[in-house]
Coordinates of C-alpha atoms (C1' of nucleotides) in Angstrom, one line a residue:
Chain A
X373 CA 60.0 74.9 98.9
X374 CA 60.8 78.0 100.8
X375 CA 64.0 79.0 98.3
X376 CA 67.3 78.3 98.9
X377 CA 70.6 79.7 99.9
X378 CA 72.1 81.9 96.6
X379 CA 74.2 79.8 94.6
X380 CA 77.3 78.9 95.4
X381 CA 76.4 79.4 99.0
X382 CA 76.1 76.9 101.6
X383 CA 73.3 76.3 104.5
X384 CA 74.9 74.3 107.2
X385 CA 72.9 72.0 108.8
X386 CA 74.3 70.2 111.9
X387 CA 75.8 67.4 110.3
X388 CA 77.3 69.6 107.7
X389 CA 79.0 71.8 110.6
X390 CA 79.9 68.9 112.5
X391 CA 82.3 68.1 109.2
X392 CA 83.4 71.9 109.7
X393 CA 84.5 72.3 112.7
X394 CA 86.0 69.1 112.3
X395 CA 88.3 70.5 109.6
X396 CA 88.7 74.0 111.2
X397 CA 89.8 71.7 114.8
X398 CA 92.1 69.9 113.1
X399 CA 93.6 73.2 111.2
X400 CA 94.0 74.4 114.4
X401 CA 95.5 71.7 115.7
X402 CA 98.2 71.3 113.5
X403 CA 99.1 74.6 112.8
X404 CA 99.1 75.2 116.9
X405 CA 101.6 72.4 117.2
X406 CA 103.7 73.8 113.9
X407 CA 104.2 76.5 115.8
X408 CA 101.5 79.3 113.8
X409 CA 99.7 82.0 115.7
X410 CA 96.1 82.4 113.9
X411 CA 95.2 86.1 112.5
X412 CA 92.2 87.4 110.9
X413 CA 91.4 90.3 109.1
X414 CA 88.3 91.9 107.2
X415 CA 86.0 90.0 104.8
X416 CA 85.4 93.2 103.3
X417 CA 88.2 95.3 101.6
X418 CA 88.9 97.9 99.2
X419 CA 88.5 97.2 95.7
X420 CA 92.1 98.2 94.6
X421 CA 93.6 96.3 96.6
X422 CA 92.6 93.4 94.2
X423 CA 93.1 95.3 91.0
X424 CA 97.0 96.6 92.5
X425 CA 97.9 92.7 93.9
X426 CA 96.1 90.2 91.6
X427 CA 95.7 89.7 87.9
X428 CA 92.9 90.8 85.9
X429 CA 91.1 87.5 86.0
X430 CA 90.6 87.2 89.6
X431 CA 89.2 90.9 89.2
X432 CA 86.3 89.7 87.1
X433 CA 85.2 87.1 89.6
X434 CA 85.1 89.8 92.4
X435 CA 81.7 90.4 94.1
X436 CA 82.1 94.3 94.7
X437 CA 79.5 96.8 94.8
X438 CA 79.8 100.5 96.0
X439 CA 79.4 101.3 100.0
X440 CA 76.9 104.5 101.0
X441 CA 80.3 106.1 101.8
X442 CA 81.2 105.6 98.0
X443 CA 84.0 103.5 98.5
X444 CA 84.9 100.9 95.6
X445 CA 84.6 97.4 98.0
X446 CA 85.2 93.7 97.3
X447 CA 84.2 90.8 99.4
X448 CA 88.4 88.9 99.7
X449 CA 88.5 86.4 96.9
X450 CA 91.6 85.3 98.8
X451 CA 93.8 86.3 102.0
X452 CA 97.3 87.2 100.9
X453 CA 96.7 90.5 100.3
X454 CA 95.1 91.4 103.6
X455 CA 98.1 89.4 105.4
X456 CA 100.7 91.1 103.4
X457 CA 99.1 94.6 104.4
X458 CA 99.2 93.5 107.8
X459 CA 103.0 92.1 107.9
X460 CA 103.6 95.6 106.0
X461 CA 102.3 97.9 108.7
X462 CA 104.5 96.4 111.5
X463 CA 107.5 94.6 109.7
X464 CA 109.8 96.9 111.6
X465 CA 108.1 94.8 115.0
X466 CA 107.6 91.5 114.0
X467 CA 110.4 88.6 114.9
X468 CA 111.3 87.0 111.6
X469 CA 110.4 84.4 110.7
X470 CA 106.5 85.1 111.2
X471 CA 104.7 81.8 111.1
X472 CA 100.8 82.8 111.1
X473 CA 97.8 81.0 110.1
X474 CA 94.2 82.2 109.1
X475 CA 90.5 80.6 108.1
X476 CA 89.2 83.3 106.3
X477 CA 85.7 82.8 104.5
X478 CA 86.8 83.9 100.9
X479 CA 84.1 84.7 97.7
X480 CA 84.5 84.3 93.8
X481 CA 81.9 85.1 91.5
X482 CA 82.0 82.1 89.3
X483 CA 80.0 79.3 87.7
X484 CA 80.0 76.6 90.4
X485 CA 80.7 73.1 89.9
X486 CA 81.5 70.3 92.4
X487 CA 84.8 71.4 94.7
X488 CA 84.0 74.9 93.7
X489 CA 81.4 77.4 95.1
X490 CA 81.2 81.1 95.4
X491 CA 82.4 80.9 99.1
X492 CA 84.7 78.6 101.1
X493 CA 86.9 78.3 104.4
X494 CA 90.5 78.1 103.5
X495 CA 92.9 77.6 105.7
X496 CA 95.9 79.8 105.1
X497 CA 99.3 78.9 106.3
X498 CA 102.7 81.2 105.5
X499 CA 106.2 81.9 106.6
X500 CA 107.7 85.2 106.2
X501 CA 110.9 86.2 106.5
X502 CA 112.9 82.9 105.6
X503 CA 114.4 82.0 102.7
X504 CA 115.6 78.4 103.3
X505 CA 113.8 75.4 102.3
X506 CA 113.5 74.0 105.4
X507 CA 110.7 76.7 105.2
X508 CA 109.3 75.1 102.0
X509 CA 109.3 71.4 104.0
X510 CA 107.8 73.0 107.1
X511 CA 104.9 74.0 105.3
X512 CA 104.7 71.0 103.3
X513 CA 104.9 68.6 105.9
X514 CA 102.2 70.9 108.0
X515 CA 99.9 70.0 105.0
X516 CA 100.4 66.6 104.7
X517 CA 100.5 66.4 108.6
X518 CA 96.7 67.7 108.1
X519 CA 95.8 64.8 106.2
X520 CA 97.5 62.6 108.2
X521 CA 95.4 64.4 111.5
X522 CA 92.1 63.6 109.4
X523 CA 92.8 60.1 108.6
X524 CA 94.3 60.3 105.4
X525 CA 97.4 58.1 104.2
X526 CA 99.7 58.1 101.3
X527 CA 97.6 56.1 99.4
X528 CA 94.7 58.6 99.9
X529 CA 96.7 61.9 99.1
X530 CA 99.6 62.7 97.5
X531 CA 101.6 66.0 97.6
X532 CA 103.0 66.8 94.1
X533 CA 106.4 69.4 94.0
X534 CA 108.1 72.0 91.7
X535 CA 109.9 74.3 91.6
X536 CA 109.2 77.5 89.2
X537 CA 113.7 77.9 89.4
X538 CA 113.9 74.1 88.0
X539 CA 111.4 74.4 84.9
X540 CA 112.8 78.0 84.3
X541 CA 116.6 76.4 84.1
X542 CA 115.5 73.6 82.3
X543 CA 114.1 75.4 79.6
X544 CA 116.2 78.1 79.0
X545 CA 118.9 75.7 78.9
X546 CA 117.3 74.3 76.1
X547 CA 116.7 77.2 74.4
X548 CA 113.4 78.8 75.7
X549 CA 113.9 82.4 75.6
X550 CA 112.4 84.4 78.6
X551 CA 109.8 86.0 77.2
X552 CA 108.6 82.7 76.3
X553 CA 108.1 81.1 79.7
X554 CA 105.2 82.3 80.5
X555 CA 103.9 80.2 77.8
X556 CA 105.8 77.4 78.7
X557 CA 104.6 77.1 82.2
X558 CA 100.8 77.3 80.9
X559 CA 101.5 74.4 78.5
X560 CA 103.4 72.6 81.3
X561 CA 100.7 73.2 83.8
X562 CA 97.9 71.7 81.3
X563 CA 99.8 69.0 79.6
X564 CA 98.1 66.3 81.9
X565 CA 94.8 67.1 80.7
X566 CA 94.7 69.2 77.4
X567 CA 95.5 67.1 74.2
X568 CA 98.8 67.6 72.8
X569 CA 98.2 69.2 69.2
X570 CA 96.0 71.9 71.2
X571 CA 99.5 72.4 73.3
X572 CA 101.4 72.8 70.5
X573 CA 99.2 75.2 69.1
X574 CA 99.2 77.7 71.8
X575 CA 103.2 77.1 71.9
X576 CA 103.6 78.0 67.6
X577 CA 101.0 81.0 68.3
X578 CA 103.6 82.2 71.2
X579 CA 106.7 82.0 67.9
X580 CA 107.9 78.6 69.1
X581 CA 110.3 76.7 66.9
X582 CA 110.1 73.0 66.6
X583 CA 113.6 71.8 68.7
X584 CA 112.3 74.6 71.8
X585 CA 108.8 73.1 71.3
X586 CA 110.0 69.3 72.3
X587 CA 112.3 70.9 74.7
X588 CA 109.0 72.0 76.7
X589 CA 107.3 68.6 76.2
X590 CA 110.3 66.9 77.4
X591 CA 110.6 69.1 80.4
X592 CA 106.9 68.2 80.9
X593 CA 107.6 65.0 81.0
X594 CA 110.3 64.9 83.5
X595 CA 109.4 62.8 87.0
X596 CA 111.3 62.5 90.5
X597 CA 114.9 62.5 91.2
X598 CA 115.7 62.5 87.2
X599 CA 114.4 66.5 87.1
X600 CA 116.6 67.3 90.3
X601 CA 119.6 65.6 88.3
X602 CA 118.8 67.4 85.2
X603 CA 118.5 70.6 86.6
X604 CA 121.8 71.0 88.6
X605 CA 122.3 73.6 90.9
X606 CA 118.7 75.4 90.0
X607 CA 117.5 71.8 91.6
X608 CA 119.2 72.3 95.0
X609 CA 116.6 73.8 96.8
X610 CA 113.8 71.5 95.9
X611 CA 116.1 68.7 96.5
X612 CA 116.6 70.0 100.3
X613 CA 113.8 70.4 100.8
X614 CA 112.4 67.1 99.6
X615 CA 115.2 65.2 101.7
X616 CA 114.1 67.3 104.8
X617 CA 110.5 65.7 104.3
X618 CA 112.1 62.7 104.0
X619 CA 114.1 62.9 107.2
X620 CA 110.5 63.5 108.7
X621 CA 109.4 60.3 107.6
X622 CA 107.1 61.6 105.3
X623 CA 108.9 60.5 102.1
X624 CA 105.8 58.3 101.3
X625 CA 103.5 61.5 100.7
X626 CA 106.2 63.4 98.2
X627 CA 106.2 63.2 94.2
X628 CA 108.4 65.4 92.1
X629 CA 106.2 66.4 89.5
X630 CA 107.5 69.6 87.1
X631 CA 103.8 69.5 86.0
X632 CA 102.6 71.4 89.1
X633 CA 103.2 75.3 87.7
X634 CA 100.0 76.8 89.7
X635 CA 98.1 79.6 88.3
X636 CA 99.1 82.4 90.3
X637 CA 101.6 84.8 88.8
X638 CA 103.2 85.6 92.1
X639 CA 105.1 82.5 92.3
X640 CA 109.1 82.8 92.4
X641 CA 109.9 79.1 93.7
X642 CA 109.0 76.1 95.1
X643 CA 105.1 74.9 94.4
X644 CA 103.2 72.6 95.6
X645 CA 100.0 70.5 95.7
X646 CA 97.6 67.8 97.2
X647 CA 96.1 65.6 95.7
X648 CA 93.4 63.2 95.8
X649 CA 95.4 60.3 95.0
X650 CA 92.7 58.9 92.5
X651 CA 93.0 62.0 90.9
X652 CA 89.1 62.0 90.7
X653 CA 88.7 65.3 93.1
X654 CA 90.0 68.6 92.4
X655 CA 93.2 70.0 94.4
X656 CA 93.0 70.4 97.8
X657 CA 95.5 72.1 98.8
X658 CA 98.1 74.4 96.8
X659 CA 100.6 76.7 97.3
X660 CA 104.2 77.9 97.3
X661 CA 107.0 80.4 97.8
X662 CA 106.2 83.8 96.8
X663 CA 109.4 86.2 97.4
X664 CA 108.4 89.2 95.3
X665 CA 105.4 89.9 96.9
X666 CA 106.4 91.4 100.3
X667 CA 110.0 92.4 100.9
X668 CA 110.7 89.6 102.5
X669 CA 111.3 85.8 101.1
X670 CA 107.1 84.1 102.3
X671 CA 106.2 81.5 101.0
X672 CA 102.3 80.2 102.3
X673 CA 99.6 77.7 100.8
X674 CA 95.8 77.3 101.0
X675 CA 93.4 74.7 101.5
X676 CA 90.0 74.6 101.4
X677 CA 87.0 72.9 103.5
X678 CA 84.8 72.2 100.0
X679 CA 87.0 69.1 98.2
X680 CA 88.6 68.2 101.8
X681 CA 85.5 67.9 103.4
X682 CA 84.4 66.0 99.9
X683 CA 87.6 63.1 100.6
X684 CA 87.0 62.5 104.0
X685 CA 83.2 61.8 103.3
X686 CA 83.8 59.3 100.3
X687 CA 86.4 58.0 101.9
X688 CA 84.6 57.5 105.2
X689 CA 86.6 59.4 107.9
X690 CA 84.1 62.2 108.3
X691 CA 82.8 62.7 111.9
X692 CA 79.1 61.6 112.6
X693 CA 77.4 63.3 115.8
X694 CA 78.7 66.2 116.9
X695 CA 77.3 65.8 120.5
X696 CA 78.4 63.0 122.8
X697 CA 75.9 62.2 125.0
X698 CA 77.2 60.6 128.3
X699 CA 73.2 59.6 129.4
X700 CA 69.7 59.4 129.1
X701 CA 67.3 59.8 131.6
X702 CA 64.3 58.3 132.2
X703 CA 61.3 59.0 134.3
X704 CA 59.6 55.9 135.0
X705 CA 55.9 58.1 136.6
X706 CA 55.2 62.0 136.5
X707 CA 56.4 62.0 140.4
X708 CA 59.9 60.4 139.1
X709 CA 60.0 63.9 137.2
X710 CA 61.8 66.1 140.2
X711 CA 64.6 63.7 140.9
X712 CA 65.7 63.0 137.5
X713 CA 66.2 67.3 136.7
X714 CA 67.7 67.3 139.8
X715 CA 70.1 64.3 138.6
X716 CA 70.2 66.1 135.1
X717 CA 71.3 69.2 136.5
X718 CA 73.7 67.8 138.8
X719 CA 75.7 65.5 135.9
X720 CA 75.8 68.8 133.9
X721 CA 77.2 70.5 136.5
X722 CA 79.8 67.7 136.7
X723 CA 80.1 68.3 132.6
X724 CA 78.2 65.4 131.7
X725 CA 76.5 65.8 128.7
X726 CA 72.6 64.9 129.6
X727 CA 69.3 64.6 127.7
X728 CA 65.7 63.7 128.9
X729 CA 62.0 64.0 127.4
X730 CA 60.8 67.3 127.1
X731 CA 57.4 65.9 127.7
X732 CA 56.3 62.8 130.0
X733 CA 55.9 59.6 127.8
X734 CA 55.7 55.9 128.7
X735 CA 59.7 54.0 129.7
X736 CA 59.1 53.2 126.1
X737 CA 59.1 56.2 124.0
X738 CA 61.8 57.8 126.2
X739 CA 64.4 54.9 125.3
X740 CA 63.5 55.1 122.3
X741 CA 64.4 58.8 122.0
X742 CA 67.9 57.8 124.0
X743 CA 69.1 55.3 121.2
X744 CA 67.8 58.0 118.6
X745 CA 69.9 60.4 120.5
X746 CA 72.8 58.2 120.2
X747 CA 73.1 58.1 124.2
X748 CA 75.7 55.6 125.1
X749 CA 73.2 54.6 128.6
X750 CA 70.0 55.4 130.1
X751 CA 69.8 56.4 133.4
X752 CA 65.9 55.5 134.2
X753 CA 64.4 56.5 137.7
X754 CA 61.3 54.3 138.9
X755 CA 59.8 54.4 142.4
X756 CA 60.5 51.3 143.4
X757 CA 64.3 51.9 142.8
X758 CA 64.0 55.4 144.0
X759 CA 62.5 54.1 147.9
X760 CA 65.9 52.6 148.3
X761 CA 68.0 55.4 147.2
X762 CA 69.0 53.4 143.5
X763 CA 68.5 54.0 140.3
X764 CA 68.8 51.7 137.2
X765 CA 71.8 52.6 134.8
X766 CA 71.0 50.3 131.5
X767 CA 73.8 50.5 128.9
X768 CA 72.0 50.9 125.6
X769 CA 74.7 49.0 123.4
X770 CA 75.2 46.0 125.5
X771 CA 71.8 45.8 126.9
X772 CA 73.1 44.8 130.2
X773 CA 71.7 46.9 133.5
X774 CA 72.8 47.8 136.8
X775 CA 71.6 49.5 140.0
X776 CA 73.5 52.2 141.1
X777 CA 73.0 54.6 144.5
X778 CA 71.2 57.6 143.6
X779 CA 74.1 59.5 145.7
X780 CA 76.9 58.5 143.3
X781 CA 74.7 59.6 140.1
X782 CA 74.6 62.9 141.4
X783 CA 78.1 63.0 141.7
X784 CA 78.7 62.4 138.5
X785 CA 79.5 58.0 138.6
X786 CA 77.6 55.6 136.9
X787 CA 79.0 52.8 138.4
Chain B
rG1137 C1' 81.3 83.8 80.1
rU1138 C1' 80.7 79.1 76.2
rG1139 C1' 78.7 74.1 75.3
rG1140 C1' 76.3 69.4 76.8
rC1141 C1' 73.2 66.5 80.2
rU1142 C1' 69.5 66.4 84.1
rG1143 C1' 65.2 68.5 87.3
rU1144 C1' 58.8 64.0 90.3
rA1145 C1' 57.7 63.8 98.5
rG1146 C1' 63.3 65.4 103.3
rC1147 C1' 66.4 61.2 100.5
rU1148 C1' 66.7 57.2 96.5
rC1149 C1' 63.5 56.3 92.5
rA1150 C1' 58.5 54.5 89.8
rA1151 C1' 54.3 56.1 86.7
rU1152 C1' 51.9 51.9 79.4
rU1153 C1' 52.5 54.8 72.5
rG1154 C1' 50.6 61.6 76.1
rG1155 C1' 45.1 59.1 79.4
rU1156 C1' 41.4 59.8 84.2
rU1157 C1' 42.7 60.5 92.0
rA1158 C1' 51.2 61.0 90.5
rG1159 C1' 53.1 55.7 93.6
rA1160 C1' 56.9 52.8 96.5
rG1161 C1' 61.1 52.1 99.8
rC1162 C1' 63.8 54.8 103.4
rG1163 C1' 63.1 58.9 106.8
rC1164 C1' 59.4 61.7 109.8
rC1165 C1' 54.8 61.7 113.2
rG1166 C1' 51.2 58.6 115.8
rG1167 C1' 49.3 53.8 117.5
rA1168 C1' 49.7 48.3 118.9
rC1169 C1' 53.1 49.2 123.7
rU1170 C1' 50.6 52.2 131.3
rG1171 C1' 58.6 49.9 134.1
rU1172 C1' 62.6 48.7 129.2
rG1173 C1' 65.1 51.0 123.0
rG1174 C1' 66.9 48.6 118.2
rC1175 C1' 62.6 44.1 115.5
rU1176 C1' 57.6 43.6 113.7
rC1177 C1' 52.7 45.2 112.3
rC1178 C1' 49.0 49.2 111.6
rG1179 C1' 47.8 54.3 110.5
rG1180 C1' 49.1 59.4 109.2
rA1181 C1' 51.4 63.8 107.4
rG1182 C1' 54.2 65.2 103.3
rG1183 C1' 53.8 67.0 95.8
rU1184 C1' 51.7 73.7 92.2
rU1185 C1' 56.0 66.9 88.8
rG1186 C1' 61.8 73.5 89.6
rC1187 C1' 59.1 77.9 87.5
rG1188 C1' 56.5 80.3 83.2
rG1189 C1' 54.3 79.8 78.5
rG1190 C1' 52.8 76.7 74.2
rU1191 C1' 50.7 72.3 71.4
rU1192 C1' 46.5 68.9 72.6
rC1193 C1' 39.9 66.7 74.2
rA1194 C1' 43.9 65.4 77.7
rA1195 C1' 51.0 66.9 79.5
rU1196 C1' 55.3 64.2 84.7
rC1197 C1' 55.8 62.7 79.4
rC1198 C1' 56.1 66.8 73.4
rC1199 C1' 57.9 72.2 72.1
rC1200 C1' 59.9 77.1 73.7
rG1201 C1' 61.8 80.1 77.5
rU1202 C1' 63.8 80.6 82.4
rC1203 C1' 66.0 79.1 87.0
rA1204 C1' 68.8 75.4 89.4
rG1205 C1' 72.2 71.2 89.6
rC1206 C1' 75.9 68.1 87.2
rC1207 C1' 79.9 67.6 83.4
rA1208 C1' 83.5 69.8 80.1
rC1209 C1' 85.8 74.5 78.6
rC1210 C1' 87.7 79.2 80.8
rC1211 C1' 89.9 79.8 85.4
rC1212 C1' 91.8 77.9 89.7
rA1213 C1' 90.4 81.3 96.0

RNA sequence: GUGGCUGUAGCUCAAUUGGUUAGAGCGCCGGACUGUGGCUCCGGAGGUUGCGGGUUCAAUCCCCGUCAGCCACCCCA
């Protein structure tokens, strides 16, 4: 063994970036026909722009090291910062609502575990500059239009929806000062899979009483429609924007779920996830409406290629080959050899993808290498054939052959 | 960062209570096979048993350390 890539980093060998570019196509498709112009921006940034923007957490996970021009620099753990600097410099110029999309590479320093490396593609998808929910549903249905692109159904994923206004009116209503929310929204967020006395722990450490303390279970436990209802007019956005999703017919996707809180402490109001439907993988997608960030309302969510690209492989939608051969050829003797480059060149110049042997070897070995190749047909040149101007086109799968003029071959026909 | 489990060929796994030259299947390379692939048969390459140390006449096996992976916690791009 010759060492490996660092870990938490990922060597992608052909089959692996077949499953990539898959993903990053696909992003690309959907966002295009959303309507979402792609940007980039540096992997590199300065330091404080982490420490200023992000809490202290995502600090500590920061690759940074010192440049030789002494600058404090961080690889981007994630890509709203470098989009809001970018929206900042020409907000003045920029038609509202700004609908961009990115695929940033983005490192963490962190112990890695399945679904979680120390670098990953994540496509990033925000609005700025709207403050209706039919933003909110735009980008919701964009994600679940992904899945949907990838060969995903309801039954596969399932996107699970908040709203930080709904949980914040629910509680206070019930008695849940402000200054305790914060804890409130971390018990919420956790009460799926941390036990209950733990919960209620953190809650009595945080000065909870016992009636507030149910309140935030109850709230917790709150599904669908019934939260909307109990919210009132706090629930009027979320409920727009659900029946918008609706109206697009993809109602089947959409759970109200007042567990979803996310851990970002930039969130103002709607939230969102996708799941794995079996709940056995991690999120993969996440994100929400951010208005304090920028001076405009945005809203924007993320989703990775590292638990995606996990789904579609158990769940057997990944792409295989990532070349599509349209023939073999074959030379039957050493004197066949001129004709079929000159065939090979000429289908290539007609865009056809072509393959031969690199090295002369009996009619054997070299359809051997086409089916290994995955070649749909071998074309195979032979001197008898060749007198007459024909050359044999055998169809690998069905096994049936034919002889076809020379002439049409080299104009790109294989029939 | 904390705790638990696991590291044998490219992959999946064997190897008697610690025992002599660490095996098999798949994959890979070559041959049977000089104008027809997938099948079959034969042969070959490929290992510092993650790494380092210790115990022992003898370690893949037991002990310690370390690195890596997995799982949980933390956190959630």
């Amino acid at each position: 063994m010759q060492g490996k890539a660092l870990p938490g980093f990922r060597d992608f060998y052909p089959e692996d970036l077949t499953l990539r570019n898959h993903l990053f196509a696909t992003w690309r498709s959907v966002a295009g026909r959303y309507g979402f112009e792609e940007y980039d921006g540096p992997p590199l940034e300065s330091l404080e722009m982490y420490t200023k923007k992000s809490g202290e957490e995502i600090v500590q996970q920061l690759y940074t090291f010192r440049d030789k021009g002494d600058r404090e620099v961080a690889l981007r753990p994630e890509m709203t910062p470098t989009l809001a600097r970018m929206v900042a410099a020409r907000v003045q110029a920029l038609k509202k609502p700004i609908r961009w999309f990115s695929i940033p590479q983005l490192f963490r320093y962190e112990r890695q575990q399945r679904g979680r490396l120390r670098e990953h593609f994540q496509l990033n998808m925000d609005i700025i500059g709207e403050a209706s929910p039919l933003a909110d549903a735009e980008l919701m249905a964009a994600a679940v239009d992904i899945m949907r692109a990838l060969g995903l159904g309801p039954k596969d994923v399932q996107l699970r929806v908040s709203d930080r206004r709904v949980l914040k009116s629910l509680l206070m209503s019930r008695g849940v000062t402000e200054a305790q929310l914060a804890t409130a929204f971390a018990v919420i967020d956790r009460s799926e899979r941390v036990p209950k006395n733990v919960l209620e722990e953190m809650l009595r450490e945080t000065g909870y009483g016992k009636p507030e303390a149910a309140a935030v279970f109850d709230v917790a436990g709150l599904r669908g429609k019934d939260a909307l209802t109990a919210a009132g007019a706090a629930a009027e956005p979320l409920g727009e924007a659900v029946q918008a999703l609706e109206a697009m017919g993809l109602g089947e996707f959409v759970a109200i779920d007042l567990t979803i809180v996310r851990g970002l402490a930039y969130y103002t109001g709607i939230v969102f996830e996708l799941f794995d439907a079996q709940k056995t993988l991690r999120a993969i997608a996440g994100g929400g409406r951010y208005d304090g960030l920028l001076d405009l309302p945005a809203l924007g969510f993320g989703m990775g290629d590292v638990v995606l690209g996990e789904l579609l492989k158990e769940r057997g939608v990944a792409p295989k080959a990532s070349i599509e051969l349209g023939a073999f050829l074959v030379a039957v003797g050493g004197e066949d050899m001129p004709t079929m480059l000159r065939l090979a060149h000429a289908m290539r110049e007609k865009g056809i993808a072509v393959e031969y042997g690199l090295r002369h070897a009996g009619v054997r070995k070299q359809l051997e290498l086409a089916s290994a190749r995955g070649a749909p047909r071998a074309v195979i040149i032979g001197p008898e054939e060749r007198k007459a101007g024909l050359a044999v086109v055998r169809d690998l799968r069905a096994g049936t052959e034919a002889k076809v003029p020379i002439d049409k071959l080299l104009n790109g026909y294989f029939d």
